[in-house]
Coordinates of C-alpha atoms in Angstrom, one line a residue:
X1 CA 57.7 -17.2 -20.1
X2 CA 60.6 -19.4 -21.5
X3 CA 59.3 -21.5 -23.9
X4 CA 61.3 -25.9 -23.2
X5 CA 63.8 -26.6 -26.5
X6 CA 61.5 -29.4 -26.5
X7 CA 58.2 -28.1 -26.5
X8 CA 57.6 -25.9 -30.1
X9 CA 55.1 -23.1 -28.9
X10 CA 53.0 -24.0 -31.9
X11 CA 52.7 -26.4 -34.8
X12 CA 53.6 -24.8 -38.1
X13 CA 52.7 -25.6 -41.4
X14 CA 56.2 -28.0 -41.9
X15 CA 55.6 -29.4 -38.8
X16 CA 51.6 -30.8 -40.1
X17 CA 52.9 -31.1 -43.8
X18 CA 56.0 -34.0 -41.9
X19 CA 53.2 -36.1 -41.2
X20 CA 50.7 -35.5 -44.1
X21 CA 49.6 -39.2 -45.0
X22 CA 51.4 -40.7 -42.0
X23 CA 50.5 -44.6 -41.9
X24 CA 53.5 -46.0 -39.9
X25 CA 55.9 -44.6 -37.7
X26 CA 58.6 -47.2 -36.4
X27 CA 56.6 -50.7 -36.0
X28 CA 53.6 -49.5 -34.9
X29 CA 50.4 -48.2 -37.6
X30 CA 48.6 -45.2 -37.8
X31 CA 44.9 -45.7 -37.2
X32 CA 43.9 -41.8 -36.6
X33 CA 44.9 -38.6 -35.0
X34 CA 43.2 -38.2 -31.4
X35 CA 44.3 -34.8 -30.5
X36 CA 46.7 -31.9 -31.5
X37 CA 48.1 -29.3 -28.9
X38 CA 51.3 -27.3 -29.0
X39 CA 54.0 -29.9 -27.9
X40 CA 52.7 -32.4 -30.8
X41 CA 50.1 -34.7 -31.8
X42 CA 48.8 -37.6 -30.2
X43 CA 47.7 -40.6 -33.0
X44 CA 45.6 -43.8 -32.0
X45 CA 48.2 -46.6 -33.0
X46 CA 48.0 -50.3 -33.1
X47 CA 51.3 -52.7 -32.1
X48 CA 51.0 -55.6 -34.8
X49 CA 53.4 -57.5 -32.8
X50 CA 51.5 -57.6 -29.4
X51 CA 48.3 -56.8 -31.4
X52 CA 47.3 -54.0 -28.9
X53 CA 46.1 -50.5 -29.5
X54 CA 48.8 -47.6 -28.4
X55 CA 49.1 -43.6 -27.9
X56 CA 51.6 -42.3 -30.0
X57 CA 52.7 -38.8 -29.4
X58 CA 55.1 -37.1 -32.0
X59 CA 56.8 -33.6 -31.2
X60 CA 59.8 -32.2 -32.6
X61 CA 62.5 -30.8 -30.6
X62 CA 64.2 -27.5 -32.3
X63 CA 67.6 -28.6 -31.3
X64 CA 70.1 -31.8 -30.6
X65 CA 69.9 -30.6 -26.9
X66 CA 66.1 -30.4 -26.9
X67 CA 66.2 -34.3 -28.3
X68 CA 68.8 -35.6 -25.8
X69 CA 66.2 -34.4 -23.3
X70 CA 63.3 -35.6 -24.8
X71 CA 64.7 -39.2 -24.3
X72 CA 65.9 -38.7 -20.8
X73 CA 62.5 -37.7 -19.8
X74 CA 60.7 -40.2 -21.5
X75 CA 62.9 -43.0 -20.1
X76 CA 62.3 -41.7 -16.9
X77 CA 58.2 -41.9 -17.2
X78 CA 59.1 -45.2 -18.7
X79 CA 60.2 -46.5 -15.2
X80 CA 56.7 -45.9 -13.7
X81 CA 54.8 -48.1 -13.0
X82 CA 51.5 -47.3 -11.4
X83 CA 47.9 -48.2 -12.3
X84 CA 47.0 -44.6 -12.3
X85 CA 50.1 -43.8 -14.5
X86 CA 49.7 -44.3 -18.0
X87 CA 51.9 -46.7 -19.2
X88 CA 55.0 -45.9 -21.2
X89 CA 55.9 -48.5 -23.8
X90 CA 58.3 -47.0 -26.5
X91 CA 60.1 -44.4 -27.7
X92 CA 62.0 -43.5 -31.0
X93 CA 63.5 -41.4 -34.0
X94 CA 61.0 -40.9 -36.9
X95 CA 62.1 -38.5 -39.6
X96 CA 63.1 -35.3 -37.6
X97 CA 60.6 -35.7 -35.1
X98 CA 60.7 -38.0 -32.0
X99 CA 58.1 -40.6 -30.7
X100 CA 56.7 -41.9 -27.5
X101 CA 54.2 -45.1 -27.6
X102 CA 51.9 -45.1 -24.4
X103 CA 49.3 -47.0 -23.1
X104 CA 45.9 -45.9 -24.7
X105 CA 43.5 -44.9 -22.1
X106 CA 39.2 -45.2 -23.8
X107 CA 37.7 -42.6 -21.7
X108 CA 37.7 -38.6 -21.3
X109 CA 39.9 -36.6 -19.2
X110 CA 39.1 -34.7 -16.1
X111 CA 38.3 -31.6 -18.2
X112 CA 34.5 -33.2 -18.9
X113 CA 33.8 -32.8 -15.5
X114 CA 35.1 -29.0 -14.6
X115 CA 31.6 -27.7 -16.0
X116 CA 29.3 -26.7 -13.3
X117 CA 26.2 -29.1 -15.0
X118 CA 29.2 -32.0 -14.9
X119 CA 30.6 -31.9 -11.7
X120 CA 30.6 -35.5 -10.1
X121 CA 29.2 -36.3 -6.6
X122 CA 31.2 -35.5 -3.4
X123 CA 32.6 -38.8 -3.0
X124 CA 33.6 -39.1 -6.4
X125 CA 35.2 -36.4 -6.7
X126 CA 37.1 -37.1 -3.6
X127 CA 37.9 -40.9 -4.6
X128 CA 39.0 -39.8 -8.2
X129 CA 41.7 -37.2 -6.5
X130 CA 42.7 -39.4 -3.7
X131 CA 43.5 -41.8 -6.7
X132 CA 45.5 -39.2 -8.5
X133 CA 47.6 -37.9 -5.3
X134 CA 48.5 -41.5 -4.5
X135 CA 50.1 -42.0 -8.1
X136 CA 51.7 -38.5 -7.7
X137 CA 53.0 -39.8 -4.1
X138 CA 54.9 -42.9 -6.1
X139 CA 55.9 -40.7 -8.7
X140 CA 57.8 -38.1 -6.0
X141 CA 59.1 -41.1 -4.6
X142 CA 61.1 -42.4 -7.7
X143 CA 62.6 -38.8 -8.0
X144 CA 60.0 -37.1 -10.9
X145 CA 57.9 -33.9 -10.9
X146 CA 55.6 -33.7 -13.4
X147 CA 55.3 -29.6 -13.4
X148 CA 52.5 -29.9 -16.4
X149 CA 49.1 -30.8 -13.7
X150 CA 45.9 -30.1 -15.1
X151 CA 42.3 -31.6 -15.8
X152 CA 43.6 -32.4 -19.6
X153 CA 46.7 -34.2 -18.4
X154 CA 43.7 -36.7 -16.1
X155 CA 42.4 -39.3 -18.1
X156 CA 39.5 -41.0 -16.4
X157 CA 38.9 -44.4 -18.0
X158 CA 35.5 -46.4 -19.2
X159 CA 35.8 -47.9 -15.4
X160 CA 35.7 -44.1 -13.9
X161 CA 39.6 -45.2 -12.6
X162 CA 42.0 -41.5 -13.1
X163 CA 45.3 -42.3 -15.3
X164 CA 47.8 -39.6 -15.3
X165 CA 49.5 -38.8 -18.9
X166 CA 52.0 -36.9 -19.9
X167 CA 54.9 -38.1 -17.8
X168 CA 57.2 -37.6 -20.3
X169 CA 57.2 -34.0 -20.3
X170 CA 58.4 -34.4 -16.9
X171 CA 61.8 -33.7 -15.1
X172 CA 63.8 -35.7 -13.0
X173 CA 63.7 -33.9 -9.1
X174 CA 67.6 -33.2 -9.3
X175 CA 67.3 -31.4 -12.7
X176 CA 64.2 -29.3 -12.3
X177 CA 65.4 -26.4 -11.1
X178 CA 67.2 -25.4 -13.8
X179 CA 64.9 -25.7 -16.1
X180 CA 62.7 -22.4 -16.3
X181 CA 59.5 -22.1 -16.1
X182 CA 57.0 -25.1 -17.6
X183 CA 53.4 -25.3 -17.5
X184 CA 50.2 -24.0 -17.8
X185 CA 49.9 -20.7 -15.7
X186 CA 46.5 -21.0 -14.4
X187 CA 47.8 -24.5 -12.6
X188 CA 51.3 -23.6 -12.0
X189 CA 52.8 -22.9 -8.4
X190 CA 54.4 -19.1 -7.5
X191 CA 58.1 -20.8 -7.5
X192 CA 56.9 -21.8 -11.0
X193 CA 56.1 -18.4 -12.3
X194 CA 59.1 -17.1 -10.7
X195 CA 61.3 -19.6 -11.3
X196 CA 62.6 -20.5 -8.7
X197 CA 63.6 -24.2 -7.0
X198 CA 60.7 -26.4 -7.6
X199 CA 59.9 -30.0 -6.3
X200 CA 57.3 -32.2 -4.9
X201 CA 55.6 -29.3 -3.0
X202 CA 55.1 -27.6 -6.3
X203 CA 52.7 -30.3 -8.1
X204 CA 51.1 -30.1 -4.8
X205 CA 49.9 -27.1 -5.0
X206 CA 49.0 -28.1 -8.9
X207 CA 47.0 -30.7 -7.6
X208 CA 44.9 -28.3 -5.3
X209 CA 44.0 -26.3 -7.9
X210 CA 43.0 -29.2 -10.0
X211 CA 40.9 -30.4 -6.9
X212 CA 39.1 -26.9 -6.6
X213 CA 38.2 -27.0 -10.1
X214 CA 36.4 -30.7 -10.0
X215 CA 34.2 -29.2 -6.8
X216 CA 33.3 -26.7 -8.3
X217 CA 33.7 -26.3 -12.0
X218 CA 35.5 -23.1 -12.1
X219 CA 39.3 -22.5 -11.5
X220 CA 41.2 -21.3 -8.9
X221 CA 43.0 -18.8 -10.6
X222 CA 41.3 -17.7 -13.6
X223 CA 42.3 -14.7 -15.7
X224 CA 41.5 -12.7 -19.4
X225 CA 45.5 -13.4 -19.9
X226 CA 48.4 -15.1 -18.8
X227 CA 49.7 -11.8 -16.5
X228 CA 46.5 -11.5 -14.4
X229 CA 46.6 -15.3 -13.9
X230 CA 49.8 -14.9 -12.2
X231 CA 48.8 -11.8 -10.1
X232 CA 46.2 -14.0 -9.0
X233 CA 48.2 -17.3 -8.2
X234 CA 51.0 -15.6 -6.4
X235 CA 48.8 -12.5 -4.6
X236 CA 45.7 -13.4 -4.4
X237 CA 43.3 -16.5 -2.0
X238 CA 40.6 -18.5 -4.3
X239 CA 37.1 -18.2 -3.0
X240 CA 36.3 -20.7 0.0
X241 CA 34.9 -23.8 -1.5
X242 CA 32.4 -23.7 0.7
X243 CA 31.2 -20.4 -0.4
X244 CA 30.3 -22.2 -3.8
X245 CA 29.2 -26.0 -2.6
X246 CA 27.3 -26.3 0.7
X247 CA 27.8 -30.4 0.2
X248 CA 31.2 -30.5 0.7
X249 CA 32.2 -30.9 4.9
X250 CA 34.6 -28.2 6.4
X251 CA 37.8 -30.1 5.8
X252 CA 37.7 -29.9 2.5
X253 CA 38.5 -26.4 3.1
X254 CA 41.3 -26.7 5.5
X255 CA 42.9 -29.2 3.0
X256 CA 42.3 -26.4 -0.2
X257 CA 43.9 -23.9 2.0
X258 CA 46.6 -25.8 2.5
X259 CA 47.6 -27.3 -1.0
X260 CA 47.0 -24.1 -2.2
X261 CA 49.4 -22.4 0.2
X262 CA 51.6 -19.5 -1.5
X263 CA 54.6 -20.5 0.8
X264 CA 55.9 -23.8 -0.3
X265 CA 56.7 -24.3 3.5
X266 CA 53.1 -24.2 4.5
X267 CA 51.9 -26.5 1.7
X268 CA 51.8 -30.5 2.7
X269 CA 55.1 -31.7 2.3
X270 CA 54.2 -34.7 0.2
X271 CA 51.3 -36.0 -1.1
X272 CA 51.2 -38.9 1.3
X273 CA 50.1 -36.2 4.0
X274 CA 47.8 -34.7 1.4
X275 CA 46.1 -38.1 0.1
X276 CA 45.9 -39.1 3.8
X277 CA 43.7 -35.4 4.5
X278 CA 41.3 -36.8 1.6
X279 CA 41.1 -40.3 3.0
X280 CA 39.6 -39.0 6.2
X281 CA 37.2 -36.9 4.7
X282 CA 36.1 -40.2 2.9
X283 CA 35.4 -41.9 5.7
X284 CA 33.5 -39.4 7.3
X285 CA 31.1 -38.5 4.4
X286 CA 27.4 -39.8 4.7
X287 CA 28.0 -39.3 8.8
X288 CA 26.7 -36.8 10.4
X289 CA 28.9 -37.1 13.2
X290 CA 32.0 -39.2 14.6
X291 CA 31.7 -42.3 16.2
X292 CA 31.3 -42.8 19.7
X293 CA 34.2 -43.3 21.3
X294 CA 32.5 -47.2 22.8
X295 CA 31.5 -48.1 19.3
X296 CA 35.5 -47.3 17.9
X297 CA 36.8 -49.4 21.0
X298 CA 34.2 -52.8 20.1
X299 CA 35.7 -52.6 16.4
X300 CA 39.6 -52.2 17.8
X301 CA 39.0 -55.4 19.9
X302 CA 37.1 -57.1 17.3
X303 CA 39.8 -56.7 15.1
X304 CA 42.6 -57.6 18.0
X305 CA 41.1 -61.0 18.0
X306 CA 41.7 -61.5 14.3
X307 CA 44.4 -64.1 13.7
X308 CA 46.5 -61.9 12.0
X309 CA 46.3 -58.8 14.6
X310 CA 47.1 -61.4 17.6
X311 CA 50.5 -60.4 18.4
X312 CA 49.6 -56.9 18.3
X313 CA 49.1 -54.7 20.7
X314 CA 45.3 -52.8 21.0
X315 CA 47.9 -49.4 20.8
X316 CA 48.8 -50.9 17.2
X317 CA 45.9 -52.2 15.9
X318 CA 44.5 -48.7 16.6
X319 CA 47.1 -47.4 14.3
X320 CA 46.6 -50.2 11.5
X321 CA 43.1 -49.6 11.8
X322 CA 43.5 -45.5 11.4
X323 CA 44.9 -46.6 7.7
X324 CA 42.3 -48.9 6.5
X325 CA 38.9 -49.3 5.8
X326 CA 36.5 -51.8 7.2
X327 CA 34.4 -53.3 3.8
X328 CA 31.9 -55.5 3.6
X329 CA 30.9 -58.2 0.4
X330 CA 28.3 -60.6 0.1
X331 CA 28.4 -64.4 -0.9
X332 CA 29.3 -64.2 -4.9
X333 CA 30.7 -60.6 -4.9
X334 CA 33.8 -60.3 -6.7
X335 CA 36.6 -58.4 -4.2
X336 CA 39.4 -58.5 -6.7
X337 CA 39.3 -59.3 -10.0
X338 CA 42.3 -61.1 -12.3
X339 CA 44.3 -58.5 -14.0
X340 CA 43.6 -55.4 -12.2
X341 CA 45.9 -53.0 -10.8
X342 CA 45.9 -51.3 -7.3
X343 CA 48.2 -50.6 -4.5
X344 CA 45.4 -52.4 -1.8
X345 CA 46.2 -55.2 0.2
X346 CA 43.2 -57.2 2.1
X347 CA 43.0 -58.8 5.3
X348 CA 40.3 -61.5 6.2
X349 CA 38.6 -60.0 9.2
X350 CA 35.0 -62.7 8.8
X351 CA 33.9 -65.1 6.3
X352 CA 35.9 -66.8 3.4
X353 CA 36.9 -66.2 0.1
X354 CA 37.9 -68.2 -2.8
X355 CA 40.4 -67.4 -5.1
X356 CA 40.7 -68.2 -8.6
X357 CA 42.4 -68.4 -11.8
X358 CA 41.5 -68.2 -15.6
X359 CA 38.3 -68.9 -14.0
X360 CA 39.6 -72.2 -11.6
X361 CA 39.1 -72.7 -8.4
X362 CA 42.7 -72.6 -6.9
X363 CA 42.3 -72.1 -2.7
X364 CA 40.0 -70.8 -0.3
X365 CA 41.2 -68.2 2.5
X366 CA 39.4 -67.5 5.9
X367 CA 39.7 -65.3 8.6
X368 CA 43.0 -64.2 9.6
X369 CA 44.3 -65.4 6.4
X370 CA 45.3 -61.9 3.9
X371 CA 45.8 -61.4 -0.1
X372 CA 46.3 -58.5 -2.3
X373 CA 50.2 -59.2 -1.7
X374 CA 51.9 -58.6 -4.5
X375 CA 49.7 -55.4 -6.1
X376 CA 50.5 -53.8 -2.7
X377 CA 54.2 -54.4 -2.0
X378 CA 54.7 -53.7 -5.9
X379 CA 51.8 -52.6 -7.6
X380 CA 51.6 -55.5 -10.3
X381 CA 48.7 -56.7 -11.7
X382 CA 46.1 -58.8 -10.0
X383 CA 47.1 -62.4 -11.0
X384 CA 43.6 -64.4 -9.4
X385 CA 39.8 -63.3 -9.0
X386 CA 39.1 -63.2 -5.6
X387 CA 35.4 -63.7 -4.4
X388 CA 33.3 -64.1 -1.5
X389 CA 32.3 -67.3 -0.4
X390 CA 30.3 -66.1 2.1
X391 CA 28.9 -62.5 3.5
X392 CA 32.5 -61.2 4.2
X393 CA 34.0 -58.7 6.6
X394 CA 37.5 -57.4 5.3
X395 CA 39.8 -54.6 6.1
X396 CA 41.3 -53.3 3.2
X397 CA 45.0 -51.3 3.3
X398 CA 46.5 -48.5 1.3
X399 CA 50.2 -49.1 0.8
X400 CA 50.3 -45.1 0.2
X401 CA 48.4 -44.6 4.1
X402 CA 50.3 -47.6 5.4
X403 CA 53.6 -46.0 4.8
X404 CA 52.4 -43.3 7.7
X405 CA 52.1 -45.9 10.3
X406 CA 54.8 -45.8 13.2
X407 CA 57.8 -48.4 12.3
X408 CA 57.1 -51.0 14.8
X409 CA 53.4 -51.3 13.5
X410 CA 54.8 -51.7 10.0
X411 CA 57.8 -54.0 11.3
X412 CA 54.9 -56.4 13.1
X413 CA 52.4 -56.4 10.1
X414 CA 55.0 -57.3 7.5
X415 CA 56.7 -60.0 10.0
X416 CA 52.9 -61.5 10.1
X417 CA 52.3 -61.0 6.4
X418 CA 55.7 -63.2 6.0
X419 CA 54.6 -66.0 8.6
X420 CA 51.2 -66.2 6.2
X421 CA 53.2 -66.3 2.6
X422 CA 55.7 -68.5 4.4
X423 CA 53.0 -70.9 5.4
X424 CA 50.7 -70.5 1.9
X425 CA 54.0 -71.7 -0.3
X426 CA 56.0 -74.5 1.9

């Protein structure tokens, strides 16, 4: 296995004794070392400039090459910007070893819960990957592969919300192929181990074997050493998952069998199509059964005679309808809160809300009326509270599902959602 110019396959005795009694390193101080693995060592720091705690993570490259990519990487995880990405703040030169400053995630990482006694419930589990393949969907989408997918590289923060780390081992799409192989065998794809061409379609198939290993606390692939790993991940089929949990419904095996796929061809394509598999099976958990078809048609032409949903057609609102979630809040419940980050935009389908600021009153929306704008056209933070003023009915929209719907359904809900922000501002 070909070991990165920028990732040392171990941490020798010069590379410890370079950082013996580290207290500073650029601006930012030294608080206490978090973790140590074979790439570096990660230090709880603290900005006294913006007074906030940071991740610092110091490696040393073995050669001028291996540094030049160490900064094109990092600068290209420091252009993501995703609530389940872990921020990237800074980088720099310190000594002969290089730095990157990161957003420090309190929490654990996925690894806590990969023990059969630990495993989380059904929807959960399913929520906390959905989360994970929607960041990985925006990631693919600004041209980066992370090629490093595992439990350890999933933090799951004090809120139980999944941040993805270690971006800045990543590669840009156009340069990953000649790379060599990267990773950690037991989560790697076949046209890893071989390597061959890899993109999108290979942390796919990362991702399903970090799913199989949240369900049931065992991996997909697991080996004594590295070669029978890789027997096993380009030869041979995990067991059925639901040979090992009888909770779990059907599909959940039909979207395993798929993410695990040994032809990249059969795999999903991108990880919209796989977090859209996993939002279905959402839905349907806690049913025993679908719908009837008369009950489905009363909510489509409920939801037709929504302000908002007017000018569409019943064909369309179907469509709109197939992407988001019907929720319901009662009077006081907080919907949104003020400094939050999500990709989820909310329409108004009953009720009223109020919204606020710094904990001020500032307008009150009712039905028809939509927010959640801004955090789903660009993912930026939440800038008001938004609360129920009374018992609510809302749908709330994925920007990662929405992006399925057919173009004139998109075209007509962002001509509407202009007409609204047109009106709110003049």
């Amino acid at each position: 296995m070909a070991d990165s110019p920028n990732k040392p396959s171990k941490l020798d005795d010069s590379f410890l004794a370079g950082l013996a009694d580290l207290k500073k390193v650029g601006r930012y101080e030294i608080i206490y070392k978090i973790g140590q693995g074979a790439a570096g060592i990660v230090y709880l720091g603290r900005d006294p400039y913006i007074k906030r705690y940071v991740a610092i993570k110091i490696s040393r490259p073995t050669s001028e090459r291996g540094k030049e990519r160490f900064f094109v990487e990092a600068q290209s995880a420091g252009r993501l910007n995703h609530p389940n990405i872990v921020a990237v703040y800074d980088l720099g030169v310190y000594n002969e070893f290089c730095y990157i400053t990161m957003e420090y995630v309190e929490g654990h990482t996925l690894e806590k819960v990969c023990r059969a006694k630990k495993l989380l419930p059904p929807r959960q589990a399913l929520e906390t990957m959905f989360s994970v393949v929607n960041a990985f969907d925006y990631a693919h989408k600004e041209g980066i592969i992370h090629r490093d997918i595992k439990p350890s590289n999933i933090m799951v923060d004090v809120m139980g919300n999944a941040k993805i780390t270690d971006f800045g081992t990543a590669q840009m799409t156009e340069e990953t192929s000649e790379m060599g192989v990267w990773g950690t065998p037991s989560y790697m794809s076949p046209e890893q181990l071989q390597e061959e061409d890899i993109g999108p379609f290979s942390d796919i198939f990362s991702l399903g074997c970090v799913f199989y290993e949240i369900l049931t606390g065992k991996q997909a692939f697991p080996g004594n050493n590295n070669f029978s790993i890789m027997y096993k991940v380009t030869n041979e089929e995990p067991p059925p998952i639901s040979t090992l949990r009888k909770d779990l419904p059907p599909a959940v095996d039909q979207i395993l069998k798929k993410a695990l796929a040994k032809k990249k061809q059969d795999r999903y394509q991108s990880c919209m199509d796989f977090a859209y598999d996993l939002k279905f099976v959402l839905r349907g958990l806690g049913h025993s059964r679908a719908p009837k078809k008369d009950k489905v048609q009363d909510a489509i032409d409920f939801i037709h005679n929504v302000p908002f949903f007017r000018n569409f057609t019943k064909g369309q609102v179907a469509e709109v309808a197939n992407v988001g979630e019907i929720l319901k809040f009662e009077k006081g419940q907080d919907i949104v809160k003020e400094g939050e980050i999500d990709d989820h935009f909310f329409i108004i389908l009953s009720g009223r809300t109020k919204i606020s600021k710094s904990g001020q009153q500032v307008a009150v929306l009712s039905s028809g009326e939509c927010f959640g704008e801004m955090a789903f056209i660009a993912c930026q933070p939440r800038v008001a509270t938004v609360t129920a003023d009374t018992d609510c009915m809302l749908m709330r929209i994925s920007a990662t599902l929405f992006d399925r719907s057919p173009p004139p359904v998109q075209l007509r809900f962002f001509k509407n959602f202009a007409t609204i922000l047109v009106r709110r501002f003049s």
